[in-house]
Short mmCIF file of C-alpha atoms in Angstrom, two decimals:
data_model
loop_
_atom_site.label_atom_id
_atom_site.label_comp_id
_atom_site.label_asym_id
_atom_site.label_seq_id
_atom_site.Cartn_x
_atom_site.Cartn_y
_atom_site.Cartn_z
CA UNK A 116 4.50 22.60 -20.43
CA UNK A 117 5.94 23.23 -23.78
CA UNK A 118 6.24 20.02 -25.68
CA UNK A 119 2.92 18.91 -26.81
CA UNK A 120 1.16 19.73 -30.15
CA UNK A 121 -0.31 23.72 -30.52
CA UNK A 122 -3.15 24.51 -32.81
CA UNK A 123 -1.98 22.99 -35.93
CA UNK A 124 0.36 20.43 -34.82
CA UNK A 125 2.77 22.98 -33.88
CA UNK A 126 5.39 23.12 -31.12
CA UNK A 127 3.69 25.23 -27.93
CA UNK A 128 6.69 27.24 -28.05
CA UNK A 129 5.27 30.46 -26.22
CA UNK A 130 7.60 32.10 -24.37
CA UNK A 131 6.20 31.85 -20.55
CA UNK A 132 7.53 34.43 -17.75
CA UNK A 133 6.95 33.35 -14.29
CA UNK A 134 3.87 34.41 -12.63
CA UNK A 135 5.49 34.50 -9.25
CA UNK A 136 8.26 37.59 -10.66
CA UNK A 137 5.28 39.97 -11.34
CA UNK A 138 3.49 38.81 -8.15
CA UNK A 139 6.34 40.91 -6.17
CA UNK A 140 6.02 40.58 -2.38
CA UNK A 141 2.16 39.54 -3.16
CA UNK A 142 2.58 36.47 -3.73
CA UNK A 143 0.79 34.57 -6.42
CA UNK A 144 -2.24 33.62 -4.58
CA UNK A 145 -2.83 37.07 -3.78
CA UNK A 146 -2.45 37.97 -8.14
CA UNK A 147 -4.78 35.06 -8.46
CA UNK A 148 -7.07 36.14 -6.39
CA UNK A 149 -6.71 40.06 -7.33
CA UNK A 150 -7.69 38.56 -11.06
CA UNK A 151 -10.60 36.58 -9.86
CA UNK A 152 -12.02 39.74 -8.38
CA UNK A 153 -15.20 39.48 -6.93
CA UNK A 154 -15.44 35.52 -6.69
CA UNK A 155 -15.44 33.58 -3.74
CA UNK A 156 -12.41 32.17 -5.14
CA UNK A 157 -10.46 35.28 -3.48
CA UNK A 158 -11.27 33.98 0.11
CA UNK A 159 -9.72 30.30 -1.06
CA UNK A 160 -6.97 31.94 -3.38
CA UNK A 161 -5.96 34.20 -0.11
CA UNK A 162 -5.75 30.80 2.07
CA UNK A 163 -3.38 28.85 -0.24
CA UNK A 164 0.24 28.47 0.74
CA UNK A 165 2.72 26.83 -2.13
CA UNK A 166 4.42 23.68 -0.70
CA UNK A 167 6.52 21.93 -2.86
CA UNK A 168 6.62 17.98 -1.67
CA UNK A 169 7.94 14.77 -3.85
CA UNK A 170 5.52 11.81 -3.47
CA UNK A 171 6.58 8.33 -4.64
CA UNK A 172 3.77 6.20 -2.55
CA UNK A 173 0.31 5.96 -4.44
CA UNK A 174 -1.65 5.77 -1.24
CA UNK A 175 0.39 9.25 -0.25
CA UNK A 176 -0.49 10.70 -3.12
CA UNK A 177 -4.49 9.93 -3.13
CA UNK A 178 -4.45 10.90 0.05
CA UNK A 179 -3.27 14.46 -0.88
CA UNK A 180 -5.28 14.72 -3.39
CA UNK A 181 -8.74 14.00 -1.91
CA UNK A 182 -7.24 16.29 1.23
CA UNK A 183 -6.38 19.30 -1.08
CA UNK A 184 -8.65 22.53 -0.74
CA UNK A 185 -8.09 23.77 -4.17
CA UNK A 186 -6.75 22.09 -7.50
CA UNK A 187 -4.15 24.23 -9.10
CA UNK A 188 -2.40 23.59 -12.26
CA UNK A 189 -0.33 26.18 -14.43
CA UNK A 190 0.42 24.83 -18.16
CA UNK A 191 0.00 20.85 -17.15
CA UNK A 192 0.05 19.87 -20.78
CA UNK A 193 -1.90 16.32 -20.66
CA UNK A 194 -3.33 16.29 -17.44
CA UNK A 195 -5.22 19.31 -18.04
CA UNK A 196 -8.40 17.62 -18.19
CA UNK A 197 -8.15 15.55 -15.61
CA UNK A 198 -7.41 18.16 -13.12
CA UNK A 199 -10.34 19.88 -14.09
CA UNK A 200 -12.36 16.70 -14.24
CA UNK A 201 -11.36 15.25 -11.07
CA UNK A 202 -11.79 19.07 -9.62
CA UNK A 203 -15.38 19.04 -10.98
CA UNK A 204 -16.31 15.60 -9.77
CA UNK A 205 -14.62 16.18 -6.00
CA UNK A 206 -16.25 19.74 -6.07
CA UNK A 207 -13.07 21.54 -5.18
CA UNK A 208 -12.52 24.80 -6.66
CA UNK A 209 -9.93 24.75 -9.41
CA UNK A 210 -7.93 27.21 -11.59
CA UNK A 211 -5.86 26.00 -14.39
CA UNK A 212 -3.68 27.59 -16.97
CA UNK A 213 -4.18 25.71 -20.17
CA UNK A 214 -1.51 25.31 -22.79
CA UNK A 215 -1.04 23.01 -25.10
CA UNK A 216 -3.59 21.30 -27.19
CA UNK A 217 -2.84 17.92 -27.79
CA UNK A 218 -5.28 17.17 -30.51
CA UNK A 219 -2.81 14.36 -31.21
CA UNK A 220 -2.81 12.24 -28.42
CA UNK A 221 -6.55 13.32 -27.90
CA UNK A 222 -8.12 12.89 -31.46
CA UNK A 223 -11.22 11.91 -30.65
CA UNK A 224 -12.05 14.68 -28.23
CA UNK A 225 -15.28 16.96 -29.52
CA UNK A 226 -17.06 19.70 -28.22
CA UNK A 227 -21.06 19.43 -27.30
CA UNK A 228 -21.34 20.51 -31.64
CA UNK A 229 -19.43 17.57 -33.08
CA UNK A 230 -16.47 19.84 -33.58
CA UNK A 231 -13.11 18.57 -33.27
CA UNK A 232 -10.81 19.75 -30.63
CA UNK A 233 -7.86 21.25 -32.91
CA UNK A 234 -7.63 24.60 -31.39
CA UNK A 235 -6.28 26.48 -28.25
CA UNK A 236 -9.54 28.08 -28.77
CA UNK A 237 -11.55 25.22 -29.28
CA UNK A 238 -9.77 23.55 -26.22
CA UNK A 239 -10.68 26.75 -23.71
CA UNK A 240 -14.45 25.73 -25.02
CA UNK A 241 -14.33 22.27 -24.97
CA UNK A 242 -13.13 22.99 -20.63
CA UNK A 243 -16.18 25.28 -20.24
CA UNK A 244 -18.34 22.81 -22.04
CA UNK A 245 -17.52 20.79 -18.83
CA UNK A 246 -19.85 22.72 -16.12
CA UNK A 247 -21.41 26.07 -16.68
CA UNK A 248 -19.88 27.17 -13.19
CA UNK A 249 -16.20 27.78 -15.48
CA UNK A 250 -15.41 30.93 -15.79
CA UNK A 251 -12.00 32.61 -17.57
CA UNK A 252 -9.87 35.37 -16.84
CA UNK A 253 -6.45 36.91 -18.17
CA UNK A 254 -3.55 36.52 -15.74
CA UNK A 255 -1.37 39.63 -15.85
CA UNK A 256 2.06 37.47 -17.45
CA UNK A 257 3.47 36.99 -21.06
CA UNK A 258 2.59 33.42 -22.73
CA UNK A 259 -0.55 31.45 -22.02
CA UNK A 260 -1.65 33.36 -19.56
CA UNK A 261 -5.37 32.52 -19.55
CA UNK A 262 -7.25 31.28 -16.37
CA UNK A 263 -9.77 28.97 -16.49
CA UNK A 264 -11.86 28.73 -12.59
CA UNK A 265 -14.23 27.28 -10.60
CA UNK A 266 -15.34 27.87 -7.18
CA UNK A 267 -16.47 24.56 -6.39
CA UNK A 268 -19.79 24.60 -6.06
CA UNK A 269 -21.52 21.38 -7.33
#
């Protein structure tokens, strides 16, 4: 993240620590799940293991995808809808970090009012607008550091 447009056009230049320093010998499954406390995201959160893996083939990569057990996506900038859409529509649970806005590349994006999309804020509420199953939570880290979840359920 860190390029796109903020609330007014602006550069998204929070500062962002990495979650995975303050997770200590947690890990940051285990700070996800201590912040979704109470959800059955905790059992999924407490199952995931990190793999980084380059993937060039497009078969590969839709395989991976429709395989995956959870959809996970810290500051993804543009694709931040569709992780949550394609998350919503495979019924996988999901937690993404929003961050940037991108009210310019998105300008005709509205909330369920007519309002315009110009806004972290009205971003975060334009997500939830998505399924009533999204709920928020504050990650313990400088920077946009606020968790928007689902547990999957259709």
């Amino acid at each position: 993240g860190g390029h796109g447009d903020g609330a007014e056009g602006r550069s998204c230049g929070d500062h962002v620590d990495d979650p995975l320093e303050h997770a200590g010998s947690q890990g940051a499954a285990a700070v996800l799940a201590d912040s979704l406390s109470g959800e059955i995201c905790r059992e999924v959160a407490s199952q995931c293991h990190v793999a980084v893996k380059e993937v060039t083939d497009a078969d590969e990569a839709r395989a991976l995808v429709d395989d995956c057990s959870m959809v996970v996506a810290m500051h993804p900038d543009e694709a931040t809808e569709a992780a949550v859409d394609f998350a919503l529509s495979a019924g996988k649970p999901f937690a993404v970090i929003p961050c940037c806005v991108h009210s310019a590349m998105f300008p005709r994006h509205s909330r369920r009012t007519g309002e315009p999309v110009r806004s972290y804020d009205s971003f975060i509420e334009y997500l939830r607008d998505k399924d009533d199953g999204i709920k928020q939570v504050e990650l313990p880290f400088k920077g946009k550091s606020l968790v928007l979840y689902h547990c999957g359920e259709k």
